[in-house]
């Protein structure tokens, strides 16, 4: 195995780091625990690293056996190579996760932010850029300080990273985002709360992160995955003036929206994970999502404070805890009689094609807001057949889904999700979302759009049009681990922030702090 300094591959470096912990040629973060440090930090990470590897190794060996069926005519030696490749990828995944865990356990200096510092940050000058996470995501302060956007928030002086429900519905997350910025007690809406059986009020933000937010102080939003749709729903709520006590809201509170691998039209992956293609609202009796449902219910029911502070699925307003639900309440939740999974007030129904179409029918593209989207894909066509474009370039946790989504066929005995639907249009994907879904809102009506090949050709930008680019990459290339994207990570986020600061404005160009 080559040392990293000799130009070894990504997987070779990660494998070397795990199998030879005391070597120093693969960087300090991946080194094994030193005997001179305390047990509570690097030794914990090392034990977790080994455990993750042991759990993932059998999974990838099984996946390699599935792939051998696709290449039945090949020699046994090649099948053995496939198994070895998947074992190396399991090691790579384990090392990636352990690196993130290391960041969580790493000792940190406590920083006290004074109220006057917040005012200086958001008072006058440039509007903030708000980064909105996607499904299973998290904001600032969760997972021991791990950054969902892989540190991109450090590229600009005025960036906010809200922590919203990771599995709650698009509607609920949009309401939470409003009060995160303006301050006050989250109000999910009286009618909505009654329809879906949860409390009307939620978390209290004593101090909003941008309380002066209004039409004269608009905001740039960047949404990854489901986060893009959250911002669109929020903008529509602002236009419809649905927030009690705020009669002056309007769509112009949103200056720009950048969608990064955004779920604008749903995804066929929801059907692979367990949503029924008949209606896009209910789960199959036996599927991956049912296991997720049981795990989330138990996690919220036991209600361990430090664990909930570390990571929260966002269902606190459903009162799932043992103190409020009791033992029989837990039984009802597990049986699917009550709760978010029974009522459909969670994220997956909103991410099906049918659910997204229902949302889009109520959402507008507004004439004074700038829209830009980056659509990602990890597929290509060979002899008119869509297949994964890369094995080593795709994250191991997404490769199987890239293959499955590229071969998806809507059940012939089930009505298509919308008129004009064709399977082949939805085959290009990034392992989580279909590429056609990420460019711009298309269903039930197509919104104005423009494919960008050269940035200079669309200058100056026009509001009310979805400018979009198609990039080669999987769904998580630009989040969590910036090392995977390399230089492309900086190019994407630098381009997003530069566009917000220099090309998206309503009156005169904004003056940056270091410019006269």
Short mmCIF file of C-alpha atoms in Angstrom, two decimals:
data_model
loop_
_atom_site.label_atom_id
_atom_site.label_comp_id
_atom_site.label_asym_id
_atom_site.label_seq_id
_atom_site.Cartn_x
_atom_site.Cartn_y
_atom_site.Cartn_z
CA UNK A 1 0.00 0.00 0.00
CA UNK A 2 1.45 3.37 -1.00
CA UNK A 3 1.76 6.15 1.54
CA UNK A 4 -0.45 9.16 0.89
CA UNK A 5 2.54 11.33 0.25
CA UNK A 6 3.43 9.12 -2.73
CA UNK A 7 0.17 9.86 -4.51
CA UNK A 8 -1.94 6.94 -3.35
CA UNK A 9 -5.66 6.91 -4.11
CA UNK A 10 -8.32 8.19 -1.73
CA UNK A 11 -9.34 4.66 -0.69
CA UNK A 12 -5.72 3.53 -0.31
CA UNK A 13 -5.03 6.44 2.03
CA UNK A 14 -8.13 5.73 4.11
CA UNK A 15 -7.37 1.98 4.21
CA UNK A 16 -3.76 2.59 5.21
CA UNK A 17 -4.90 4.93 7.96
CA UNK A 18 -7.20 2.31 9.46
CA UNK A 19 -4.99 -0.79 9.11
CA UNK A 20 -1.74 0.94 10.08
CA UNK A 21 -2.76 3.47 12.73
CA UNK A 22 0.73 4.40 13.88
CA UNK A 23 2.02 5.43 10.46
CA UNK A 24 2.56 9.15 10.06
CA UNK A 25 2.33 9.42 6.24
CA UNK A 26 -1.44 9.72 6.06
CA UNK A 27 -1.94 12.86 8.14
CA UNK A 28 -2.47 13.61 11.82
CA UNK A 29 -6.26 13.26 11.81
CA UNK A 30 -6.14 9.63 10.64
CA UNK A 31 -3.31 8.51 12.94
CA UNK A 32 -4.00 5.93 15.61
CA UNK A 33 -4.38 6.98 19.23
CA UNK A 34 -1.22 7.99 20.98
CA UNK A 35 -0.42 6.14 24.20
CA UNK A 36 0.35 9.48 25.83
CA UNK A 37 -3.18 10.96 25.60
CA UNK A 38 -6.24 10.33 27.70
CA UNK A 39 -8.70 7.56 26.94
CA UNK A 40 -11.68 9.92 26.61
CA UNK A 41 -10.81 11.40 23.22
CA UNK A 42 -8.83 9.60 20.49
CA UNK A 43 -9.23 6.13 22.01
CA UNK A 44 -13.02 6.53 21.86
CA UNK A 45 -12.78 7.52 18.22
CA UNK A 46 -10.48 4.59 17.47
CA UNK A 47 -12.85 2.07 19.05
CA UNK A 48 -15.79 3.53 17.13
CA UNK A 49 -13.74 3.44 13.95
CA UNK A 50 -13.08 -0.29 14.31
CA UNK A 51 -16.72 -0.96 15.21
CA UNK A 52 -17.98 0.93 12.15
CA UNK A 53 -15.60 -1.03 9.94
CA UNK A 54 -16.80 -4.36 11.33
CA UNK A 55 -20.44 -3.35 10.73
CA UNK A 56 -19.92 -2.07 7.21
CA UNK A 57 -17.62 -4.84 5.95
CA UNK A 58 -20.29 -7.58 5.76
CA UNK A 59 -22.68 -5.14 4.07
CA UNK A 60 -20.29 -4.36 1.25
CA UNK A 61 -19.34 -8.02 0.82
CA UNK A 62 -23.06 -8.76 0.32
CA UNK A 63 -23.29 -5.90 -2.16
CA UNK A 64 -20.37 -7.33 -4.10
CA UNK A 65 -22.23 -10.64 -4.33
CA UNK A 66 -25.20 -8.79 -5.82
CA UNK A 67 -22.91 -7.22 -8.40
CA UNK A 68 -21.47 -10.58 -9.37
CA UNK A 69 -24.96 -11.52 -10.59
CA UNK A 70 -24.82 -8.61 -13.02
CA UNK A 71 -21.60 -9.96 -14.53
CA UNK A 72 -22.35 -13.67 -14.59
CA UNK A 73 -20.01 -14.43 -17.45
CA UNK A 74 -16.91 -13.15 -15.71
CA UNK A 75 -14.20 -15.25 -14.12
CA UNK A 76 -14.13 -16.03 -10.43
CA UNK A 77 -10.94 -14.02 -10.06
CA UNK A 78 -12.73 -10.88 -11.14
CA UNK A 79 -15.53 -11.56 -8.66
CA UNK A 80 -12.93 -11.84 -5.94
CA UNK A 81 -11.52 -8.49 -6.99
CA UNK A 82 -14.97 -6.96 -6.72
CA UNK A 83 -15.34 -8.28 -3.19
CA UNK A 84 -11.93 -6.88 -2.28
CA UNK A 85 -12.87 -3.48 -3.74
CA UNK A 86 -16.02 -3.32 -1.66
CA UNK A 87 -14.09 -4.32 1.47
CA UNK A 88 -11.70 -1.43 0.81
CA UNK A 89 -14.65 0.93 0.37
CA UNK A 90 -16.08 -0.22 3.72
CA UNK A 91 -12.79 0.77 5.28
CA UNK A 92 -12.99 4.12 3.53
CA UNK A 93 -16.46 4.78 4.91
CA UNK A 94 -15.37 3.81 8.40
CA UNK A 95 -12.44 6.16 8.21
CA UNK A 96 -14.59 9.03 6.90
CA UNK A 97 -17.05 8.63 9.76
CA UNK A 98 -14.31 8.34 12.33
CA UNK A 99 -12.77 11.55 11.04
CA UNK A 100 -16.09 13.31 11.65
CA UNK A 101 -16.28 11.73 15.09
CA UNK A 102 -12.78 12.98 15.82
CA UNK A 103 -13.97 16.51 15.10
CA UNK A 104 -16.81 15.97 17.59
CA UNK A 105 -14.50 14.75 20.38
CA UNK A 106 -11.71 17.24 19.64
CA UNK A 107 -11.29 19.71 22.50
CA UNK A 108 -12.69 23.12 21.62
CA UNK A 109 -12.33 26.58 23.04
CA UNK A 110 -15.62 27.92 24.30
CA UNK A 111 -16.58 31.15 22.57
CA UNK A 112 -18.99 33.54 24.22
CA UNK A 113 -20.97 35.63 21.72
CA UNK A 114 -22.19 38.89 23.15
CA UNK A 115 -25.44 40.50 22.06
CA UNK A 116 -23.62 43.55 20.71
CA UNK A 117 -21.49 41.26 18.57
CA UNK A 118 -24.65 39.79 17.01
CA UNK A 119 -25.93 43.28 16.27
CA UNK A 120 -22.63 44.22 14.71
CA UNK A 121 -22.83 41.12 12.55
CA UNK A 122 -26.36 41.59 11.30
CA UNK A 123 -27.12 45.25 11.89
CA UNK A 124 -26.12 47.24 8.85
CA UNK A 125 -24.15 46.36 5.76
CA UNK A 126 -24.52 43.14 3.83
CA UNK A 127 -27.58 40.89 4.24
CA UNK A 128 -26.85 37.49 5.75
CA UNK A 129 -26.56 34.32 3.70
CA UNK A 130 -28.62 31.54 5.31
CA UNK A 131 -27.56 27.93 4.67
CA UNK A 132 -30.49 25.51 5.04
CA UNK A 133 -29.73 21.81 5.49
CA UNK A 134 -31.55 18.86 3.96
CA UNK A 135 -33.02 15.59 5.22
CA UNK A 136 -31.19 14.06 8.21
CA UNK A 137 -29.28 17.35 8.34
CA UNK A 138 -28.35 19.54 11.26
CA UNK A 139 -27.44 23.11 12.01
CA UNK A 140 -24.77 24.87 13.99
CA UNK A 141 -24.17 23.35 17.42
CA UNK A 142 -25.26 19.77 16.69
CA UNK A 143 -23.07 16.66 16.53
CA UNK A 144 -20.40 18.24 18.66
CA UNK A 145 -19.87 21.17 16.31
CA UNK A 146 -19.61 19.17 13.08
CA UNK A 147 -20.42 21.36 10.06
CA UNK A 148 -23.14 20.09 7.71
CA UNK A 149 -21.80 22.40 5.01
CA UNK A 150 -18.21 21.29 5.67
CA UNK A 151 -17.07 24.70 6.84
CA UNK A 152 -18.44 26.67 3.87
CA UNK A 153 -20.04 29.07 6.36
CA UNK A 154 -16.56 30.39 7.15
CA UNK A 155 -16.16 31.78 3.64
CA UNK A 156 -18.28 34.86 4.36
CA UNK A 157 -18.61 37.18 7.34
CA UNK A 158 -22.41 37.02 7.52
CA UNK A 159 -23.57 33.41 7.28
CA UNK A 160 -26.24 31.72 9.40
CA UNK A 161 -26.75 27.96 9.69
CA UNK A 162 -30.12 27.24 11.35
CA UNK A 163 -30.87 23.92 13.01
CA UNK A 164 -34.25 22.71 11.75
CA UNK A 165 -36.06 19.40 12.18
CA UNK A 166 -34.15 16.77 10.24
CA UNK A 167 -37.21 14.64 9.46
CA UNK A 168 -40.10 17.06 9.97
CA UNK A 169 -42.28 18.18 7.07
CA UNK A 170 -41.39 20.97 4.67
CA UNK A 171 -44.20 23.06 6.17
CA UNK A 172 -43.00 22.69 9.75
CA UNK A 173 -39.39 23.42 8.84
CA UNK A 174 -40.41 26.57 6.96
CA UNK A 175 -42.24 27.83 10.04
CA UNK A 176 -39.22 27.07 12.23
CA UNK A 177 -36.91 28.91 9.84
CA UNK A 178 -39.03 32.08 10.02
CA UNK A 179 -38.93 32.26 13.83
CA UNK A 180 -35.25 31.31 13.91
CA UNK A 181 -34.60 34.51 11.96
CA UNK A 182 -37.23 36.88 13.42
CA UNK A 183 -37.37 35.51 16.95
CA UNK A 184 -40.32 34.46 19.09
CA UNK A 185 -42.18 31.23 19.70
CA UNK A 186 -42.56 28.92 16.71
CA UNK A 187 -46.19 28.87 15.55
CA UNK A 188 -46.96 25.97 13.22
CA UNK A 189 -50.41 27.34 12.45
CA UNK A 190 -53.67 26.47 14.18
CA UNK A 191 -55.35 24.71 11.27
CA UNK A 192 -52.26 22.74 10.28
CA UNK A 193 -51.62 21.64 13.87
CA UNK A 194 -55.19 20.38 14.30
CA UNK A 195 -55.12 18.52 10.99
CA UNK A 196 -51.91 16.68 11.83
CA UNK A 197 -52.37 16.21 15.57
CA UNK A 198 -49.49 18.10 17.15
CA UNK A 199 -48.99 21.17 19.33
CA UNK A 200 -49.46 24.51 17.65
CA UNK A 201 -46.44 26.06 19.34
CA UNK A 202 -42.84 24.91 19.54
CA UNK A 203 -39.40 26.19 20.38
CA UNK A 204 -38.88 29.75 21.65
CA UNK A 205 -36.18 31.96 20.12
CA UNK A 206 -35.71 34.73 22.66
CA UNK A 207 -33.43 36.61 20.28
CA UNK A 208 -33.90 36.27 16.53
CA UNK A 209 -30.78 35.77 14.47
CA UNK A 210 -31.85 38.55 12.07
CA UNK A 211 -34.78 40.38 13.72
CA UNK A 212 -34.62 43.34 11.30
CA UNK A 213 -35.50 41.03 8.40
CA UNK A 214 -38.05 42.69 6.11
CA UNK A 215 -38.40 43.95 2.54
CA UNK A 216 -35.71 46.57 3.09
CA UNK A 217 -33.40 43.99 4.68
CA UNK A 218 -33.87 40.87 2.52
CA UNK A 219 -31.90 37.65 2.84
CA UNK A 220 -29.94 35.31 0.55
CA UNK A 221 -30.82 31.65 1.05
CA UNK A 222 -28.83 28.56 0.04
CA UNK A 223 -30.70 25.27 0.41
CA UNK A 224 -29.21 21.82 0.05
CA UNK A 225 -31.51 18.93 -0.92
CA UNK A 226 -34.88 19.37 0.85
CA UNK A 227 -33.62 22.69 2.23
CA UNK A 228 -34.25 24.35 -1.14
CA UNK A 229 -37.93 23.41 -1.05
CA UNK A 230 -38.14 24.65 2.55
CA UNK A 231 -37.08 28.13 1.40
CA UNK A 232 -39.60 28.10 -1.47
CA UNK A 233 -42.42 27.23 0.93
CA UNK A 234 -41.23 29.93 3.34
CA UNK A 235 -41.22 32.53 0.57
CA UNK A 236 -44.78 31.59 -0.39
CA UNK A 237 -45.84 31.88 3.26
CA UNK A 238 -44.30 35.35 3.36
CA UNK A 239 -46.21 36.31 0.22
CA UNK A 240 -49.47 34.93 1.66
CA UNK A 241 -48.90 36.68 5.03
CA UNK A 242 -49.51 33.52 7.06
CA UNK A 243 -47.48 34.54 10.13
CA UNK A 244 -49.66 35.95 12.87
CA UNK A 245 -48.59 39.38 14.07
CA UNK A 246 -46.58 40.06 10.90
CA UNK A 247 -48.88 41.82 8.45
CA UNK A 248 -46.10 43.34 6.35
CA UNK A 249 -44.42 40.16 5.12
CA UNK A 250 -43.95 39.72 1.37
CA UNK A 251 -42.08 37.57 -1.13
CA UNK A 252 -39.52 40.37 -1.44
CA UNK A 253 -38.06 39.42 1.93
CA UNK A 254 -36.13 36.77 -0.05
CA UNK A 255 -33.45 38.39 -2.21
CA UNK A 256 -32.07 35.19 -3.74
CA UNK A 257 -32.39 31.42 -3.50
CA UNK A 258 -29.61 29.06 -4.50
CA UNK A 259 -30.59 25.41 -4.72
CA UNK A 260 -27.71 22.97 -4.22
CA UNK A 261 -28.83 19.49 -5.31
CA UNK A 262 -32.31 20.70 -4.40
CA UNK A 263 -35.41 18.49 -4.20
CA UNK A 264 -37.57 20.73 -6.39
CA UNK A 265 -39.71 18.02 -8.01
CA UNK A 266 -39.39 14.98 -5.76
CA UNK A 267 -37.38 11.80 -6.26
CA UNK A 268 -37.91 8.19 -7.27
CA UNK A 269 -35.62 7.10 -4.44
CA UNK A 270 -38.52 7.49 -2.01
CA UNK A 271 -40.19 4.55 -3.76
CA UNK A 272 -37.04 2.44 -3.44
CA UNK A 273 -36.81 3.27 0.26
CA UNK A 274 -40.40 2.27 0.94
CA UNK A 275 -42.97 4.88 -0.06
CA UNK A 276 -45.86 3.46 -2.06
CA UNK A 277 -45.80 4.63 -5.69
CA UNK A 278 -49.61 4.54 -5.82
CA UNK A 279 -50.08 7.72 -3.81
CA UNK A 280 -46.66 8.79 -2.53
CA UNK A 281 -48.04 9.26 0.98
CA UNK A 282 -48.02 5.87 2.69
CA UNK A 283 -45.21 3.43 3.46
CA UNK A 284 -45.02 -0.20 2.44
CA UNK A 285 -45.58 -2.59 5.38
CA UNK A 286 -42.03 -3.91 5.18
CA UNK A 287 -39.31 -1.53 4.04
CA UNK A 288 -36.25 0.45 5.08
CA UNK A 289 -38.37 3.44 6.11
CA UNK A 290 -40.34 1.31 8.58
CA UNK A 291 -37.08 0.54 10.41
CA UNK A 292 -36.27 4.25 10.39
CA UNK A 293 -39.73 5.02 11.78
CA UNK A 294 -39.33 2.60 14.70
CA UNK A 295 -35.88 3.91 15.52
CA UNK A 296 -36.98 7.55 15.53
CA UNK A 297 -40.01 6.85 17.74
CA UNK A 298 -37.93 5.01 20.34
CA UNK A 299 -35.21 7.67 20.21
CA UNK A 300 -37.71 10.46 20.89
CA UNK A 301 -39.67 8.46 23.46
CA UNK A 302 -36.74 7.71 25.78
CA UNK A 303 -36.00 11.48 25.72
CA UNK A 304 -32.41 11.60 26.99
CA UNK A 305 -31.64 15.35 27.23
CA UNK A 306 -27.93 15.25 26.35
CA UNK A 307 -28.63 12.91 23.43
CA UNK A 308 -31.42 15.14 22.10
CA UNK A 309 -29.10 18.14 22.37
CA UNK A 310 -26.50 16.23 20.40
CA UNK A 311 -28.96 15.35 17.59
CA UNK A 312 -32.67 15.92 17.27
CA UNK A 313 -35.09 14.67 14.61
CA UNK A 314 -37.35 17.65 15.32
CA UNK A 315 -40.58 15.98 16.48
CA UNK A 316 -40.77 17.68 19.88
CA UNK A 317 -44.11 19.31 18.99
CA UNK A 318 -45.63 15.82 18.60
CA UNK A 319 -45.02 15.09 22.32
CA UNK A 320 -43.47 11.68 21.72
CA UNK A 321 -41.60 11.56 25.04
CA UNK A 322 -42.32 8.98 27.74
CA UNK A 323 -43.34 11.76 30.14
CA UNK A 324 -46.17 12.89 27.88
CA UNK A 325 -47.06 9.79 25.89
CA UNK A 326 -46.53 7.08 28.49
CA UNK A 327 -46.13 3.38 27.72
CA UNK A 328 -49.44 2.97 25.91
CA UNK A 329 -48.69 6.06 23.88
CA UNK A 330 -45.47 4.40 22.75
CA UNK A 331 -47.45 1.35 21.67
CA UNK A 332 -49.79 3.54 19.62
CA UNK A 333 -46.86 5.30 17.98
CA UNK A 334 -45.13 2.02 17.16
CA UNK A 335 -48.32 0.53 15.72
CA UNK A 336 -48.75 3.59 13.51
CA UNK A 337 -52.04 4.73 15.03
CA UNK A 338 -50.86 8.26 15.89
CA UNK A 339 -47.87 10.50 15.37
CA UNK A 340 -46.10 12.13 12.40
CA UNK A 341 -45.68 8.90 10.48
CA UNK A 342 -49.38 8.10 10.81
CA UNK A 343 -50.59 11.57 9.81
CA UNK A 344 -48.03 12.03 7.04
CA UNK A 345 -46.59 15.21 8.57
CA UNK A 346 -42.95 14.30 7.98
CA UNK A 347 -40.37 14.80 5.26
CA UNK A 348 -40.65 11.71 3.03
CA UNK A 349 -44.21 12.28 1.72
CA UNK A 350 -43.09 15.77 0.66
CA UNK A 351 -40.17 14.28 -1.30
CA UNK A 352 -42.18 11.87 -3.46
CA UNK A 353 -43.04 13.05 -6.95
CA UNK A 354 -46.72 13.27 -5.99
CA UNK A 355 -45.99 15.15 -2.77
CA UNK A 356 -43.68 17.62 -4.51
CA UNK A 357 -46.22 18.19 -7.25
CA UNK A 358 -48.83 19.00 -4.62
CA UNK A 359 -46.45 21.49 -2.97
CA UNK A 360 -45.40 23.04 -6.30
CA UNK A 361 -49.00 23.66 -7.28
CA UNK A 362 -49.11 26.29 -4.51
CA UNK A 363 -45.62 27.78 -4.99
CA UNK A 364 -44.58 30.62 -7.30
CA UNK A 365 -41.37 31.88 -8.83
CA UNK A 366 -41.43 35.56 -7.90
CA UNK A 367 -40.30 38.35 -10.25
CA UNK A 368 -38.04 40.19 -7.78
CA UNK A 369 -36.08 37.19 -6.48
CA UNK A 370 -32.96 35.69 -8.04
CA UNK A 371 -32.95 31.90 -8.46
CA UNK A 372 -30.00 29.65 -9.18
CA UNK A 373 -29.64 25.87 -8.94
CA UNK A 374 -26.88 23.29 -9.15
CA UNK A 375 -28.10 19.87 -10.32
CA UNK A 376 -25.78 16.92 -9.68
CA UNK A 377 -25.55 13.53 -11.34
CA UNK A 378 -23.39 10.40 -11.15
CA UNK A 379 -24.69 8.65 -14.25
CA UNK A 380 -23.95 8.45 -17.95
CA UNK A 381 -25.42 6.69 -20.98
CA UNK A 382 -23.78 3.67 -22.60
CA UNK A 383 -25.59 2.26 -25.65
CA UNK A 384 -28.68 4.27 -24.61
CA UNK A 385 -28.65 2.66 -21.17
CA UNK A 386 -28.17 4.84 -18.09
CA UNK A 387 -25.51 3.48 -15.73
CA UNK A 388 -23.34 4.87 -12.90
CA UNK A 389 -20.56 7.05 -14.34
CA UNK A 390 -18.08 6.26 -11.59
CA UNK A 391 -17.50 3.68 -8.89
CA UNK A 392 -14.64 5.15 -6.87
CA UNK A 393 -15.94 8.70 -7.40
CA UNK A 394 -19.29 7.87 -5.81
CA UNK A 395 -19.66 7.65 -2.06
CA UNK A 396 -20.06 3.97 -1.07
CA UNK A 397 -23.31 4.68 0.74
CA UNK A 398 -24.85 6.03 -2.47
CA UNK A 399 -23.47 3.82 -5.24
CA UNK A 400 -26.15 1.12 -5.00
CA UNK A 401 -28.89 3.74 -5.04
CA UNK A 402 -27.34 5.42 -8.12
CA UNK A 403 -27.57 2.06 -9.90
CA UNK A 404 -31.10 1.33 -8.72
CA UNK A 405 -32.43 4.78 -9.58
CA UNK A 406 -30.86 4.60 -13.04
CA UNK A 407 -32.87 1.42 -13.69
CA UNK A 408 -36.13 2.51 -12.02
CA UNK A 409 -39.36 1.51 -13.70
CA UNK A 410 -42.69 2.82 -12.44
CA UNK A 411 -44.99 -0.16 -11.77
CA UNK A 412 -47.06 -0.77 -14.94
CA UNK A 413 -50.21 -1.49 -12.91
CA UNK A 414 -49.98 1.88 -11.12
CA UNK A 415 -51.00 5.21 -12.64
CA UNK A 416 -47.99 7.44 -13.43
CA UNK A 417 -47.40 10.27 -10.94
CA UNK A 418 -48.30 12.92 -13.54
CA UNK A 419 -49.37 13.22 -17.15
CA UNK A 420 -46.40 12.93 -19.49
CA UNK A 421 -44.20 11.03 -17.01
CA UNK A 422 -41.49 8.87 -18.65
CA UNK A 423 -39.11 6.61 -16.73
CA UNK A 424 -36.12 7.46 -18.90
CA UNK A 425 -36.39 11.16 -18.03
CA UNK A 426 -35.79 10.31 -14.39
CA UNK A 427 -32.85 7.90 -14.76
CA UNK A 428 -30.01 10.41 -14.36
CA UNK A 429 -29.44 10.86 -10.64
CA UNK A 430 -26.93 11.52 -7.86
CA UNK A 431 -27.86 8.65 -5.55
CA UNK A 432 -30.61 10.56 -3.73
CA UNK A 433 -32.37 12.83 -6.22
CA UNK A 434 -33.07 12.65 -9.93
CA UNK A 435 -31.16 15.24 -11.95
CA UNK A 436 -34.32 16.36 -13.76
CA UNK A 437 -35.80 17.23 -10.37
CA UNK A 438 -32.95 19.52 -9.36
CA UNK A 439 -32.76 22.00 -12.25
CA UNK A 440 -35.92 24.05 -11.68
CA UNK A 441 -39.59 23.55 -10.73
CA UNK A 442 -41.17 21.50 -13.53
CA UNK A 443 -44.36 19.89 -12.26
CA UNK A 444 -47.25 20.46 -12.45
CA UNK A 445 -46.21 23.54 -14.46
CA UNK A 446 -42.74 24.44 -15.69
CA UNK A 447 -41.21 27.65 -14.37
CA UNK A 448 -38.94 29.97 -16.43
CA UNK A 449 -35.42 28.55 -16.63
CA UNK A 450 -32.08 28.92 -18.40
CA UNK A 451 -29.24 26.37 -18.65
CA UNK A 452 -25.92 28.05 -17.83
CA UNK A 453 -22.88 26.90 -19.78
CA UNK A 454 -20.78 30.02 -19.35
CA UNK A 455 -21.38 32.36 -16.41
CA UNK A 456 -20.57 35.40 -18.51
CA UNK A 457 -23.41 34.71 -20.94
CA UNK A 458 -26.07 35.37 -18.29
CA UNK A 459 -24.65 38.59 -16.84
CA UNK A 460 -26.35 40.62 -15.58
CA UNK A 461 -28.66 38.13 -13.86
CA UNK A 462 -32.37 38.59 -14.27
CA UNK A 463 -34.74 37.92 -11.35
CA UNK A 464 -37.65 35.56 -11.77
CA UNK A 465 -35.66 33.00 -13.83
CA UNK A 466 -34.15 29.72 -12.64
CA UNK A 467 -30.53 29.66 -13.84
CA UNK A 468 -29.15 26.16 -13.51
CA UNK A 469 -25.95 24.18 -14.00
CA UNK A 470 -25.47 20.41 -14.17
CA UNK A 471 -22.43 19.13 -12.26
CA UNK A 472 -20.79 15.73 -12.04
CA UNK A 473 -21.06 14.54 -8.45
CA UNK A 474 -23.12 12.58 -5.95
CA UNK A 475 -25.65 14.03 -3.54
CA UNK A 476 -23.29 14.63 -0.62
CA UNK A 477 -20.21 15.77 -2.54
CA UNK A 478 -20.48 19.36 -1.30
CA UNK A 479 -21.40 18.72 2.36
CA UNK A 480 -19.90 17.22 5.54
CA UNK A 481 -16.48 16.25 4.10
CA UNK A 482 -14.91 18.93 1.91
CA UNK A 483 -11.93 16.69 1.07
CA UNK A 484 -14.05 14.60 -1.30
CA UNK A 485 -14.85 17.54 -3.58
CA UNK A 486 -11.37 19.04 -3.37
CA UNK A 487 -10.91 22.24 -5.35
CA UNK A 488 -14.46 21.95 -6.71
CA UNK A 489 -15.80 22.57 -3.20
CA UNK A 490 -14.17 25.99 -3.08
CA UNK A 491 -15.20 26.83 -6.63
CA UNK A 492 -18.87 26.08 -5.92
CA UNK A 493 -19.22 27.95 -2.64
CA UNK A 494 -17.00 30.85 -3.71
CA UNK A 495 -19.19 31.18 -6.78
CA UNK A 496 -22.39 31.09 -4.70
CA UNK A 497 -21.21 33.71 -2.22
CA UNK A 498 -19.75 35.93 -4.92
CA UNK A 499 -23.04 35.84 -6.82
CA UNK A 500 -24.94 36.79 -3.68
CA UNK A 501 -22.63 39.70 -2.96
CA UNK A 502 -21.97 41.08 -6.44
CA UNK A 503 -24.74 40.04 -8.82
CA UNK A 504 -27.97 39.67 -6.80
CA UNK A 505 -29.26 43.06 -5.69
CA UNK A 506 -32.34 45.22 -6.25
CA UNK A 507 -31.03 48.79 -6.23
CA UNK A 508 -27.29 49.40 -6.31
CA UNK A 509 -24.43 46.91 -5.96
CA UNK A 510 -23.52 46.19 -2.36
CA UNK A 511 -20.19 47.39 -0.98
CA UNK A 512 -18.09 44.68 0.60
CA UNK A 513 -16.43 45.46 3.97
CA UNK A 514 -12.93 45.50 2.46
CA UNK A 515 -13.90 47.72 -0.47
CA UNK A 516 -14.08 51.51 -0.58
#
